[in-house]
Coordinates of N, CA and C in Angstrom, one line a residue:
Chain A
D1 N -19.4 -27.1 18.4 CA -20.7 -26.6 18.9 C -20.8 -27.0 20.4
V2 N -21.5 -26.1 21.1 CA -21.8 -26.4 22.5 C -22.8 -27.5 22.6
K3 N -22.6 -28.5 23.5 CA -23.6 -29.5 23.7 C -24.0 -29.6 25.1
V4 N -25.3 -29.5 25.4 CA -25.8 -29.7 26.7 C -26.8 -30.8 26.6
T5 N -26.6 -31.9 27.4 CA -27.5 -33.0 27.4 C -28.2 -33.2 28.7
Q6 N -29.4 -33.7 28.6 CA -30.2 -34.0 29.8 C -30.5 -35.5 29.8
S7 N -30.5 -36.0 31.0 CA -30.6 -37.5 31.2 C -31.8 -38.1 30.6
S8 N -32.9 -37.4 30.6 CA -34.2 -38.0 30.1 C -35.0 -37.0 29.3
R9 N -35.7 -37.4 28.3 CA -36.6 -36.4 27.6 C -37.9 -36.4 28.2
Y10 N -38.4 -37.6 28.7 CA -39.7 -37.7 29.3 C -39.5 -38.6 30.6
L11 N -40.2 -38.2 31.6 CA -40.1 -38.9 32.9 C -41.5 -38.9 33.6
V12 N -41.9 -40.1 34.1 CA -43.2 -40.2 34.8 C -42.8 -40.7 36.2
K13 N -43.2 -39.9 37.2 CA -42.9 -40.3 38.6 C -44.2 -40.2 39.5
R14 N -44.2 -40.8 40.6 CA -45.3 -40.8 41.5 C -45.0 -39.8 42.6
T15 N -46.1 -39.3 43.2 CA -46.0 -38.3 44.3 C -45.2 -38.9 45.4
G16 N -44.3 -38.1 45.9 CA -43.5 -38.5 47.1 C -42.2 -39.2 46.7
E17 N -42.0 -39.5 45.4 CA -40.7 -40.1 45.0 C -39.6 -39.0 44.9
K18 N -38.4 -39.5 45.1 CA -37.2 -38.6 44.9 C -36.8 -38.7 43.5
V19 N -36.7 -37.5 42.8 CA -36.4 -37.5 41.4 C -35.1 -36.8 41.1
F20 N -34.3 -37.4 40.3 CA -33.0 -36.8 39.9 C -33.0 -36.5 38.4
L21 N -32.7 -35.2 38.1 CA -32.5 -34.8 36.7 C -31.1 -34.4 36.5
E22 N -30.5 -35.0 35.5 CA -29.0 -34.7 35.3 C -28.8 -33.9 34.1
C23 N -27.8 -33.0 34.1 CA -27.4 -32.2 33.0 C -25.9 -32.2 32.8
V24 N -25.5 -32.4 31.6 CA -24.0 -32.4 31.4 C -23.7 -31.5 30.2
Q25 N -22.7 -30.7 30.4 CA -22.2 -29.8 29.3 C -20.8 -30.1 28.9
D26 N -20.4 -29.9 27.7 CA -19.1 -30.3 27.2 C -18.2 -29.2 26.8
M27 N -18.5 -28.0 27.3 CA -17.8 -26.8 26.8 C -17.0 -26.1 28.0
D28 N -16.8 -26.8 29.1 CA -16.1 -26.3 30.2 C -16.6 -24.9 30.7
H29 N -18.0 -24.8 30.6 CA -18.6 -23.6 31.1 C -18.6 -23.5 32.6
E30 N -18.4 -22.3 33.1 CA -18.4 -22.1 34.6 C -19.8 -22.1 35.1
N31 N -20.8 -21.6 34.4 CA -22.1 -21.4 34.9 C -23.1 -22.4 34.4
M32 N -23.9 -22.9 35.3 CA -25.0 -23.8 34.9 C -26.3 -23.4 35.6
F33 N -27.4 -23.7 34.9 CA -28.7 -23.2 35.3 C -29.8 -24.3 35.2
W34 N -30.7 -24.3 36.1 CA -31.9 -25.1 36.0 C -33.2 -24.2 36.0
Y35 N -34.0 -24.4 34.9 CA -35.2 -23.6 34.8 C -36.4 -24.6 34.7
R36 N -37.6 -24.1 35.1 CA -38.8 -24.8 34.7 C -39.6 -23.9 33.8
Q37 N -40.3 -24.5 32.8 CA -41.1 -23.8 31.9 C -42.5 -24.3 31.9
D38 N -43.4 -23.4 32.2 CA -44.9 -23.7 32.2 C -45.6 -22.7 31.3
P39 N -46.7 -23.2 30.7 CA -47.4 -22.3 29.7 C -47.9 -21.0 30.4
G40 N -47.6 -19.9 29.7 CA -48.0 -18.6 30.3 C -47.1 -18.0 31.3
L41 N -46.2 -18.8 31.8 CA -45.3 -18.3 32.9 C -43.8 -18.2 32.4
G42 N -43.6 -18.5 31.2 CA -42.2 -18.3 30.7 C -41.2 -19.3 31.4
L43 N -40.0 -18.8 31.4 CA -38.9 -19.6 32.1 C -38.7 -19.0 33.5
R44 N -38.7 -19.9 34.5 CA -38.4 -19.5 35.8 C -37.2 -20.2 36.3
L45 N -36.3 -19.4 36.9 CA -35.0 -20.0 37.4 C -35.2 -20.7 38.7
I46 N -34.7 -21.9 38.8 CA -34.8 -22.7 40.0 C -33.6 -22.5 40.9
Y47 N -32.4 -22.9 40.3 CA -31.1 -22.7 40.9 C -30.1 -22.5 39.8
F48 N -29.0 -21.9 40.2 CA -27.9 -21.8 39.3 C -26.6 -22.0 40.1
S49 N -25.5 -22.3 39.3 CA -24.2 -22.6 39.9 C -23.2 -21.9 39.1
Y50 N -22.2 -21.2 39.7 CA -21.2 -20.5 39.0 C -19.8 -21.1 39.2
D51 N -19.8 -22.2 39.9 CA -18.5 -23.0 40.1 C -18.9 -24.3 40.7
V52 N -17.9 -25.2 40.7 CA -18.1 -26.5 41.3 C -18.4 -26.3 42.8
K53 N -19.3 -27.0 43.2 CA -19.8 -27.0 44.7 C -20.5 -25.7 45.1
M54 N -20.6 -24.8 44.2 CA -21.3 -23.5 44.5 C -22.7 -23.5 43.9
K55 N -23.6 -23.0 44.6 CA -25.0 -22.9 44.1 C -25.7 -21.7 44.7
E56 N -26.6 -21.1 43.9 CA -27.4 -20.0 44.3 C -28.8 -20.2 44.0
K57 N -29.7 -19.8 44.9 CA -31.1 -20.0 44.7 C -31.6 -19.0 43.6
G58 N -32.5 -19.5 42.8 CA -33.1 -18.7 41.8 C -34.4 -18.1 42.3
D59 N -35.4 -18.0 41.5 CA -36.7 -17.4 41.8 C -37.7 -18.4 42.5
I60 N -37.5 -19.7 42.2 CA -38.5 -20.7 42.8 C -37.7 -21.9 43.3
P61 N -36.9 -21.8 44.3 CA -36.1 -23.0 44.7 C -36.9 -23.9 45.6
E62 N -38.0 -23.5 46.1 CA -38.7 -24.4 47.1 C -39.1 -25.8 46.5
G63 N -38.7 -26.8 47.2 CA -39.0 -28.2 46.8 C -38.0 -28.8 45.9
Y64 N -36.9 -28.0 45.7 CA -35.8 -28.5 44.9 C -34.5 -28.3 45.6
S65 N -33.5 -29.1 45.2 CA -32.1 -28.9 45.6 C -31.2 -29.3 44.4
V66 N -30.0 -28.9 44.5 CA -29.1 -29.1 43.3 C -27.7 -29.7 43.9
S67 N -27.0 -30.2 42.9 CA -25.6 -30.7 43.3 C -24.7 -30.4 42.1
R68 N -23.5 -29.9 42.4 CA -22.5 -29.7 41.3 C -21.2 -30.2 41.9
E69 N -20.9 -31.5 41.7 CA -19.7 -32.1 42.2 C -18.6 -32.0 41.2
K70 N -18.9 -31.9 39.9 CA -18.0 -31.8 38.8 C -18.4 -30.6 37.9
K71 N -17.4 -30.0 37.3 CA -17.7 -28.8 36.5 C -18.8 -29.0 35.4
E72 N -18.7 -30.2 34.8 CA -19.5 -30.4 33.6 C -20.9 -30.9 34.0
R73 N -21.2 -31.2 35.2 CA -22.5 -31.9 35.6 C -23.2 -31.1 36.7
F74 N -24.5 -30.9 36.4 CA -25.3 -30.1 37.4 C -26.6 -30.9 37.5
S75 N -26.9 -31.4 38.7 CA -28.1 -32.2 39.0 C -29.2 -31.4 39.7
L76 N -30.4 -31.7 39.3 CA -31.5 -31.1 40.0 C -32.3 -32.2 40.7
I77 N -32.6 -32.0 42.0 CA -33.2 -33.1 42.8 C -34.5 -32.6 43.3
L78 N -35.6 -33.4 43.1 CA -36.9 -33.1 43.7 C -36.9 -34.0 44.9
E79 N -36.9 -33.5 46.0 CA -36.8 -34.3 47.3 C -38.0 -35.2 47.5
S80 N -39.1 -34.7 47.2 CA -40.4 -35.4 47.3 C -41.4 -34.9 46.3
A81 N -41.4 -35.5 45.2 CA -42.1 -35.0 44.0 C -43.6 -34.8 44.3
S82 N -44.1 -33.6 43.8 CA -45.5 -33.3 44.0 C -46.1 -33.0 42.6
T83 N -47.4 -33.1 42.5 CA -48.1 -32.9 41.2 C -47.8 -31.5 40.7
N84 N -47.6 -30.5 41.5 CA -47.4 -29.2 41.0 C -46.0 -29.0 40.5
Q85 N -45.2 -30.0 40.5 CA -43.9 -30.0 39.9 C -43.9 -30.6 38.5
T86 N -45.1 -31.0 38.1 CA -45.2 -31.5 36.7 C -44.9 -30.3 35.8
S87 N -43.9 -30.4 34.9 CA -43.4 -29.3 34.1 C -42.4 -29.7 33.1
M88 N -41.9 -28.8 32.3 CA -40.8 -29.0 31.4 C -39.6 -28.4 32.2
Y89 N -38.5 -29.2 32.3 CA -37.3 -28.7 33.0 C -36.2 -28.5 32.0
L90 N -35.6 -27.3 32.0 CA -34.5 -27.0 31.1 C -33.2 -26.7 31.8
C91 N -32.2 -27.2 31.3 CA -30.8 -27.0 31.8 C -30.1 -26.1 30.8
A92 N -29.2 -25.2 31.3 CA -28.4 -24.4 30.4 C -27.1 -24.1 31.0
S93 N -26.1 -23.8 30.2 CA -24.8 -23.4 30.7 C -24.3 -22.2 29.9
S94 N -23.3 -21.5 30.6 CA -22.7 -20.3 29.9 C -21.3 -20.1 30.5
S95 N -20.6 -19.3 29.8 CA -19.2 -18.9 30.2 C -19.1 -17.5 30.4
Y96 N -18.1 -17.1 31.3 CA -17.8 -15.7 31.5 C -17.1 -15.0 30.4
S97 N -16.4 -15.8 29.6 CA -15.4 -15.2 28.7 C -15.6 -15.7 27.2
G98 N -14.8 -15.1 26.3 CA -14.9 -15.5 24.9 C -16.0 -14.9 24.2
R99 N -16.1 -15.2 22.9 CA -17.1 -14.6 22.0 C -18.5 -15.0 22.4
S100 N -18.6 -16.2 23.0 CA -20.0 -16.6 23.4 C -20.3 -16.3 24.9
R101 N -19.5 -15.3 25.4 CA -19.7 -15.0 26.9 C -21.1 -14.6 27.1
E102 N -21.6 -15.0 28.3 CA -22.9 -14.7 28.8 C -24.1 -15.4 28.0
T103 N -23.8 -16.0 26.9 CA -24.8 -16.7 26.1 C -25.1 -18.0 26.8
Q104 N -26.4 -18.2 27.1 CA -26.8 -19.5 27.7 C -27.2 -20.5 26.6
Y105 N -26.6 -21.7 26.7 CA -26.9 -22.8 25.8 C -27.7 -23.8 26.5
F106 N -28.8 -24.2 25.9 CA -29.8 -25.1 26.5 C -29.8 -26.5 26.1
G107 N -30.1 -27.4 27.0 CA -30.4 -28.8 26.7 C -31.8 -29.0 26.0
P108 N -32.1 -30.2 25.6 CA -33.4 -30.4 25.0 C -34.6 -30.4 25.9
G109 N -34.4 -30.4 27.2 CA -35.5 -30.4 28.1 C -35.9 -31.8 28.6
T110 N -36.4 -31.8 29.8 CA -37.0 -33.0 30.4 C -38.5 -32.7 30.7
R111 N -39.4 -33.4 30.1 CA -40.8 -33.2 30.5 C -41.2 -34.2 31.6
L112 N -41.4 -33.7 32.7 CA -41.7 -34.5 33.9 C -43.2 -34.5 34.2
L113 N -43.7 -35.7 34.4 CA -45.1 -35.8 34.8 C -45.1 -36.5 36.2
V114 N -45.7 -35.8 37.2 CA -45.8 -36.4 38.5 C -47.3 -36.8 38.8
L115 N -47.5 -38.1 39.0 CA -48.9 -38.6 39.2 C -49.2 -38.8 40.6
Chain B
A1 N -35.9 -2.2 39.3 CA -35.8 -3.7 39.1 C -35.6 -4.0 37.6
Q2 N -34.9 -5.0 37.3 CA -34.7 -5.4 35.9 C -36.0 -6.1 35.4
S3 N -36.3 -5.8 34.2 CA -37.5 -6.5 33.7 C -37.4 -6.5 32.1
V4 N -38.2 -7.5 31.6 CA -38.3 -7.6 30.1 C -39.8 -7.7 29.8
A5 N -40.2 -7.1 28.8 CA -41.6 -7.2 28.4 C -41.7 -7.6 26.9
Q6 N -42.5 -8.6 26.6 CA -42.8 -8.9 25.2 C -44.3 -8.6 25.1
P7 N -44.7 -7.5 24.6 CA -46.1 -7.0 24.7 C -47.1 -7.9 23.9
E8 N -46.7 -8.7 23.0 CA -47.6 -9.5 22.2 C -47.4 -11.0 22.6
D9 N -48.6 -11.6 23.0 CA -48.5 -13.0 23.2 C -48.4 -13.8 21.9
Q10 N -49.0 -13.3 20.8 CA -49.0 -14.0 19.6 C -48.8 -13.0 18.4
V11 N -48.1 -13.4 17.4 CA -47.9 -12.6 16.2 C -48.2 -13.5 15.0
N12 N -49.1 -13.0 14.1 CA -49.4 -13.7 12.9 C -48.9 -13.0 11.7
V13 N -48.3 -13.7 10.8 CA -47.8 -13.0 9.6 C -47.9 -14.0 8.4
A14 N -48.1 -13.4 7.2 CA -48.1 -14.3 6.0 C -46.7 -14.6 5.6
E15 N -46.6 -15.8 5.0 CA -45.2 -16.2 4.5 C -44.8 -15.2 3.4
G16 N -43.5 -14.8 3.5 CA -43.0 -13.8 2.6 C -43.1 -12.4 3.0
N17 N -43.9 -12.1 4.0 CA -44.0 -10.8 4.6 C -42.9 -10.5 5.6
P18 N -42.6 -9.3 5.9 CA -41.6 -9.0 7.0 C -42.3 -9.3 8.4
L19 N -41.5 -9.7 9.3 CA -42.0 -10.0 10.7 C -41.2 -9.2 11.7
T20 N -41.9 -8.8 12.8 CA -41.3 -8.1 13.9 C -41.9 -8.7 15.2
V21 N -41.0 -9.1 16.1 CA -41.4 -9.5 17.4 C -40.8 -8.5 18.4
K22 N -41.6 -7.9 19.2 CA -41.2 -6.8 20.0 C -40.7 -7.2 21.4
C23 N -39.7 -6.4 21.9 CA -39.2 -6.6 23.2 C -38.7 -5.2 23.8
T24 N -39.2 -4.9 25.0 CA -38.7 -3.8 25.7 C -38.1 -4.2 27.0
Y25 N -37.2 -3.4 27.5 CA -36.5 -3.9 28.7 C -36.3 -2.7 29.7
S26 N -35.9 -3.1 30.9 CA -35.6 -2.1 31.9 C -34.4 -2.6 32.8
V27 N -33.3 -2.0 32.7 CA -32.1 -2.3 33.5 C -31.5 -1.0 34.1
S28 N -30.7 -1.2 35.1 CA -30.2 0.0 35.7 C -28.9 0.5 35.0
G29 N -28.2 -0.4 34.3 CA -27.0 0.0 33.6 C -27.1 -0.4 32.2
N30 N -26.0 -0.7 31.5 CA -26.0 -1.0 30.1 C -26.5 -2.5 30.0
P31 N -27.3 -2.8 29.0 CA -27.9 -4.1 29.0 C -27.1 -5.1 28.1
Y32 N -27.1 -6.3 28.4 CA -26.8 -7.4 27.5 C -28.2 -8.0 27.1
L33 N -28.5 -8.1 25.8 CA -29.8 -8.5 25.3 C -29.7 -9.7 24.4
F34 N -30.7 -10.6 24.5 CA -30.6 -11.8 23.8 C -32.0 -12.2 23.2
W35 N -32.0 -12.9 22.1 CA -33.2 -13.5 21.6 C -32.9 -15.0 21.4
Y36 N -33.9 -15.8 21.8 CA -33.9 -17.2 21.7 C -35.2 -17.7 21.0
V37 N -35.1 -18.9 20.3 CA -36.3 -19.4 19.7 C -36.5 -20.9 20.2
Q38 N -37.7 -21.2 20.4 CA -38.0 -22.6 20.9 C -39.0 -23.2 19.9
Y39 N -38.6 -24.3 19.3 CA -39.6 -25.1 18.5 C -40.3 -26.1 19.4
P40 N -41.4 -26.6 19.0 CA -42.2 -27.5 19.9 C -41.4 -28.7 20.5
N41 N -41.6 -28.8 21.8 CA -40.9 -29.9 22.6 C -39.4 -29.9 22.4
R42 N -38.9 -28.8 22.3 CA -37.4 -28.6 22.2 C -36.9 -27.6 23.2
G43 N -35.6 -27.6 23.5 CA -35.0 -26.6 24.3 C -34.9 -25.3 23.5
L44 N -34.4 -24.3 24.2 CA -34.2 -23.0 23.5 C -32.9 -22.9 22.7
Q45 N -33.0 -22.3 21.6 CA -31.8 -22.1 20.7 C -31.5 -20.6 20.6
F46 N -30.2 -20.3 20.8 CA -29.7 -18.9 20.7 C -29.9 -18.4 19.3
L47 N -30.4 -17.2 19.2 CA -30.5 -16.6 17.9 C -29.5 -15.5 17.7
L48 N -29.4 -14.5 18.6 CA -28.5 -13.4 18.5 C -28.4 -12.7 19.9
K49 N -27.4 -11.8 20.0 CA -27.3 -11.0 21.2 C -26.7 -9.7 20.9
Y50 N -27.0 -8.7 21.8 CA -26.3 -7.4 21.8 C -25.6 -7.3 23.1
I51 N -24.3 -7.0 23.0 CA -23.5 -6.7 24.2 C -22.9 -5.3 24.1
T52 N -22.3 -5.0 22.9 CA -21.8 -3.7 22.7 C -21.6 -3.5 21.2
G53 N -21.3 -2.3 20.7 CA -21.0 -2.1 19.3 C -22.2 -1.7 18.5
D54 N -22.2 -2.2 17.2 CA -23.3 -1.8 16.3 C -24.7 -2.2 16.8
N55 N -25.6 -1.2 16.7 CA -26.9 -1.3 17.2 C -27.7 -2.4 16.4
L56 N -27.3 -2.7 15.2 CA -28.0 -3.7 14.4 C -27.3 -5.0 14.5
V57 N -27.9 -6.0 15.0 CA -27.2 -7.3 15.3 C -27.9 -8.3 14.3
K58 N -27.0 -9.0 13.7 CA -27.5 -10.1 12.8 C -27.3 -11.4 13.4
G59 N -28.2 -12.3 13.2 CA -28.1 -13.6 13.9 C -28.4 -14.8 12.9
S60 N -28.8 -15.9 13.6 CA -29.1 -17.1 12.8 C -30.4 -17.0 12.0
Y61 N -30.5 -17.8 11.0 CA -31.7 -18.0 10.2 C -32.2 -16.7 9.6
G62 N -31.4 -15.8 9.3 CA -31.8 -14.5 8.7 C -32.4 -13.5 9.6
F63 N -32.4 -13.8 10.9 CA -33.0 -12.8 11.8 C -32.0 -11.7 12.2
E64 N -32.5 -10.6 12.6 CA -31.7 -9.5 13.0 C -32.5 -8.7 14.1
A65 N -31.8 -7.9 14.9 CA -32.5 -7.1 15.9 C -31.8 -5.8 16.1
E66 N -32.6 -4.8 16.4 CA -32.0 -3.4 16.6 C -32.1 -3.0 18.0
F67 N -30.9 -2.7 18.6 CA -30.9 -2.1 19.9 C -31.2 -0.6 19.8
N68 N -32.2 -0.2 20.6 CA -32.6 1.2 20.6 C -32.6 1.7 22.0
K69 N -31.5 2.4 22.4 CA -31.3 2.8 23.8 C -32.4 3.7 24.3
S70 N -32.7 4.7 23.4 CA -33.7 5.7 23.9 C -35.0 5.1 24.1
Q71 N -35.4 4.1 23.3 CA -36.7 3.5 23.5 C -36.6 2.2 24.3
T72 N -35.5 1.9 24.8 CA -35.2 0.7 25.6 C -35.9 -0.5 24.9
S73 N -35.6 -0.7 23.6 CA -36.2 -1.8 22.9 C -35.1 -2.6 22.2
F74 N -35.5 -3.8 21.8 CA -34.6 -4.7 21.1 C -35.5 -5.7 20.3
H75 N -36.2 -5.1 19.3 CA -37.1 -5.9 18.5 C -36.5 -6.8 17.5
L76 N -37.0 -8.0 17.4 CA -36.5 -9.0 16.5 C -37.2 -8.9 15.1
K77 N -36.4 -8.9 14.0 CA -37.0 -8.7 12.7 C -36.4 -9.7 11.7
K78 N -37.3 -9.9 10.7 CA -36.8 -10.7 9.5 C -37.5 -10.2 8.3
P79 N -36.8 -10.0 7.2 CA -37.4 -9.3 6.0 C -38.5 -10.1 5.4
S80 N -38.3 -11.5 5.4 CA -39.3 -12.3 4.7 C -39.5 -13.6 5.5
A81 N -40.7 -13.7 6.1 CA -41.0 -14.8 7.0 C -41.2 -16.2 6.2
L82 N -40.8 -17.2 6.9 CA -41.0 -18.6 6.4 C -41.9 -19.3 7.3
V83 N -42.7 -20.3 6.8 CA -43.6 -21.1 7.6 C -42.7 -21.8 8.7
S84 N -41.5 -22.2 8.4 CA -40.6 -22.8 9.4 C -40.2 -21.9 10.5
D85 N -40.4 -20.6 10.4 CA -40.1 -19.7 11.5 C -41.2 -19.8 12.6
S86 N -42.3 -20.4 12.4 CA -43.3 -20.5 13.4 C -42.7 -21.2 14.6
A87 N -42.8 -20.5 15.7 CA -42.1 -21.0 17.0 C -42.4 -20.0 18.1
L88 N -41.9 -20.3 19.3 CA -42.0 -19.4 20.4 C -40.7 -18.7 20.5
Y89 N -40.7 -17.4 20.7 CA -39.6 -16.5 20.7 C -39.5 -15.8 22.1
F90 N -38.3 -15.9 22.7 CA -38.0 -15.3 24.0 C -36.9 -14.2 23.9
C91 N -37.2 -13.1 24.5 CA -36.2 -12.1 24.7 C -35.7 -12.1 26.2
A92 N -34.4 -11.8 26.4 CA -33.9 -11.9 27.7 C -32.8 -10.7 27.9
V93 N -32.6 -10.3 29.1 CA -31.7 -9.2 29.4 C -30.9 -9.5 30.6
R94 N -29.6 -9.0 30.6 CA -28.8 -9.1 31.8 C -28.2 -7.7 32.0
D95 N -28.2 -7.3 33.2 CA -27.6 -6.0 33.5 C -26.1 -6.2 33.4
A96 N -25.4 -5.4 32.5 CA -24.0 -5.5 32.3 C -23.2 -5.2 33.5
G97 N -23.8 -4.4 34.4 CA -23.1 -4.1 35.6 C -23.4 -5.0 36.8
G98 N -24.0 -6.1 36.5 CA -24.4 -7.1 37.5 C -23.2 -7.5 38.3
A99 N -23.3 -7.4 39.6 CA -22.2 -7.5 40.5 C -21.8 -9.0 40.7
G100 N -20.5 -9.2 40.9 CA -20.0 -10.5 41.3 C -20.4 -11.6 40.4
N101 N -20.9 -12.7 40.9 CA -21.2 -13.8 40.1 C -22.7 -13.9 39.7
N102 N -23.4 -12.8 39.7 CA -24.8 -12.8 39.3 C -24.9 -12.8 37.8
R103 N -25.0 -14.0 37.2 CA -25.1 -14.2 35.8 C -26.4 -14.5 35.3
K104 N -27.5 -14.2 36.1 CA -28.8 -14.5 35.7 C -29.3 -13.7 34.5
L105 N -30.1 -14.3 33.7 CA -30.9 -13.5 32.7 C -32.3 -13.4 33.2
I106 N -32.8 -12.2 32.8 CA -34.3 -12.0 33.1 C -35.0 -12.2 31.8
W107 N -36.0 -13.0 31.8 CA -36.7 -13.5 30.6 C -38.1 -12.9 30.4
G108 N -38.4 -12.6 29.1 CA -39.7 -12.3 28.8 C -40.6 -13.5 28.8
L109 N -41.9 -13.4 28.7 CA -42.8 -14.5 28.7 C -42.9 -15.2 27.4
G110 N -42.4 -14.7 26.4 CA -42.4 -15.3 25.1 C -43.5 -14.8 24.2
T111 N -43.2 -14.9 22.9 CA -44.2 -14.5 21.9 C -44.3 -15.7 20.9
S112 N -45.5 -16.1 20.7 CA -45.7 -17.2 19.7 C -45.9 -16.6 18.3
L113 N -45.0 -17.0 17.4 CA -45.1 -16.5 16.0 C -45.7 -17.6 15.2
A114 N -46.7 -17.2 14.4 CA -47.4 -18.1 13.5 C -47.2 -17.5 12.1
V115 N -46.6 -18.2 11.2 CA -46.4 -17.8 9.8 C -47.3 -18.6 9.0
N116 N -48.2 -18.0 8.3 CA -49.3 -18.7 7.5 C -48.9 -18.8 6.1
P117 N -49.1 -20.0 5.5 CA -48.7 -20.2 4.0 C -49.5 -19.3 3.1

């Protein structure tokens, strides 16, 4: 089974702090994604990466950056956390090939509260 | 532009009755279509997908979905609902002709399914 893990389930930070959310997948997937989920707004893509050291902006990249130094790990960074970044953050991964191609597999999510 | 619509915010059904969660889509080429389920405070779980082949796709937990090209729909169905099916359901689409490394999915806003005992 594909496993996607996220470093924290719940996180409380203060405004202005730098926040790191880490995601690790164990299936050698090429693609990794960071979403945020807010009530009534569905899933919104922040950034995605299709290869090591490669990144592409999603629909709402402002206030975020990402890092992918190793294939299995994709980090989301909030440079200076703000209260409007309070949300559920979901990481996912997918592959180009095989029976499960294009299927995104999700981690359990990190619920971030910025005070 | 690619888009996905889930026209119902909430669906209520009695346990044992059939359920349908609706999804319509718009893509320029042939679609890849997906259904996911999310239980409270959890990540999304993959249910089923259509890429090519038989229009009726069977997935996890007894769910199935029918790809209808003429109606551009991919409705999720189950013959007999369980209380444990109560959750948030998301439909997603990717344009099969998406160029290069564009592997993004376009997501619906979700439909909350409540199955009443």
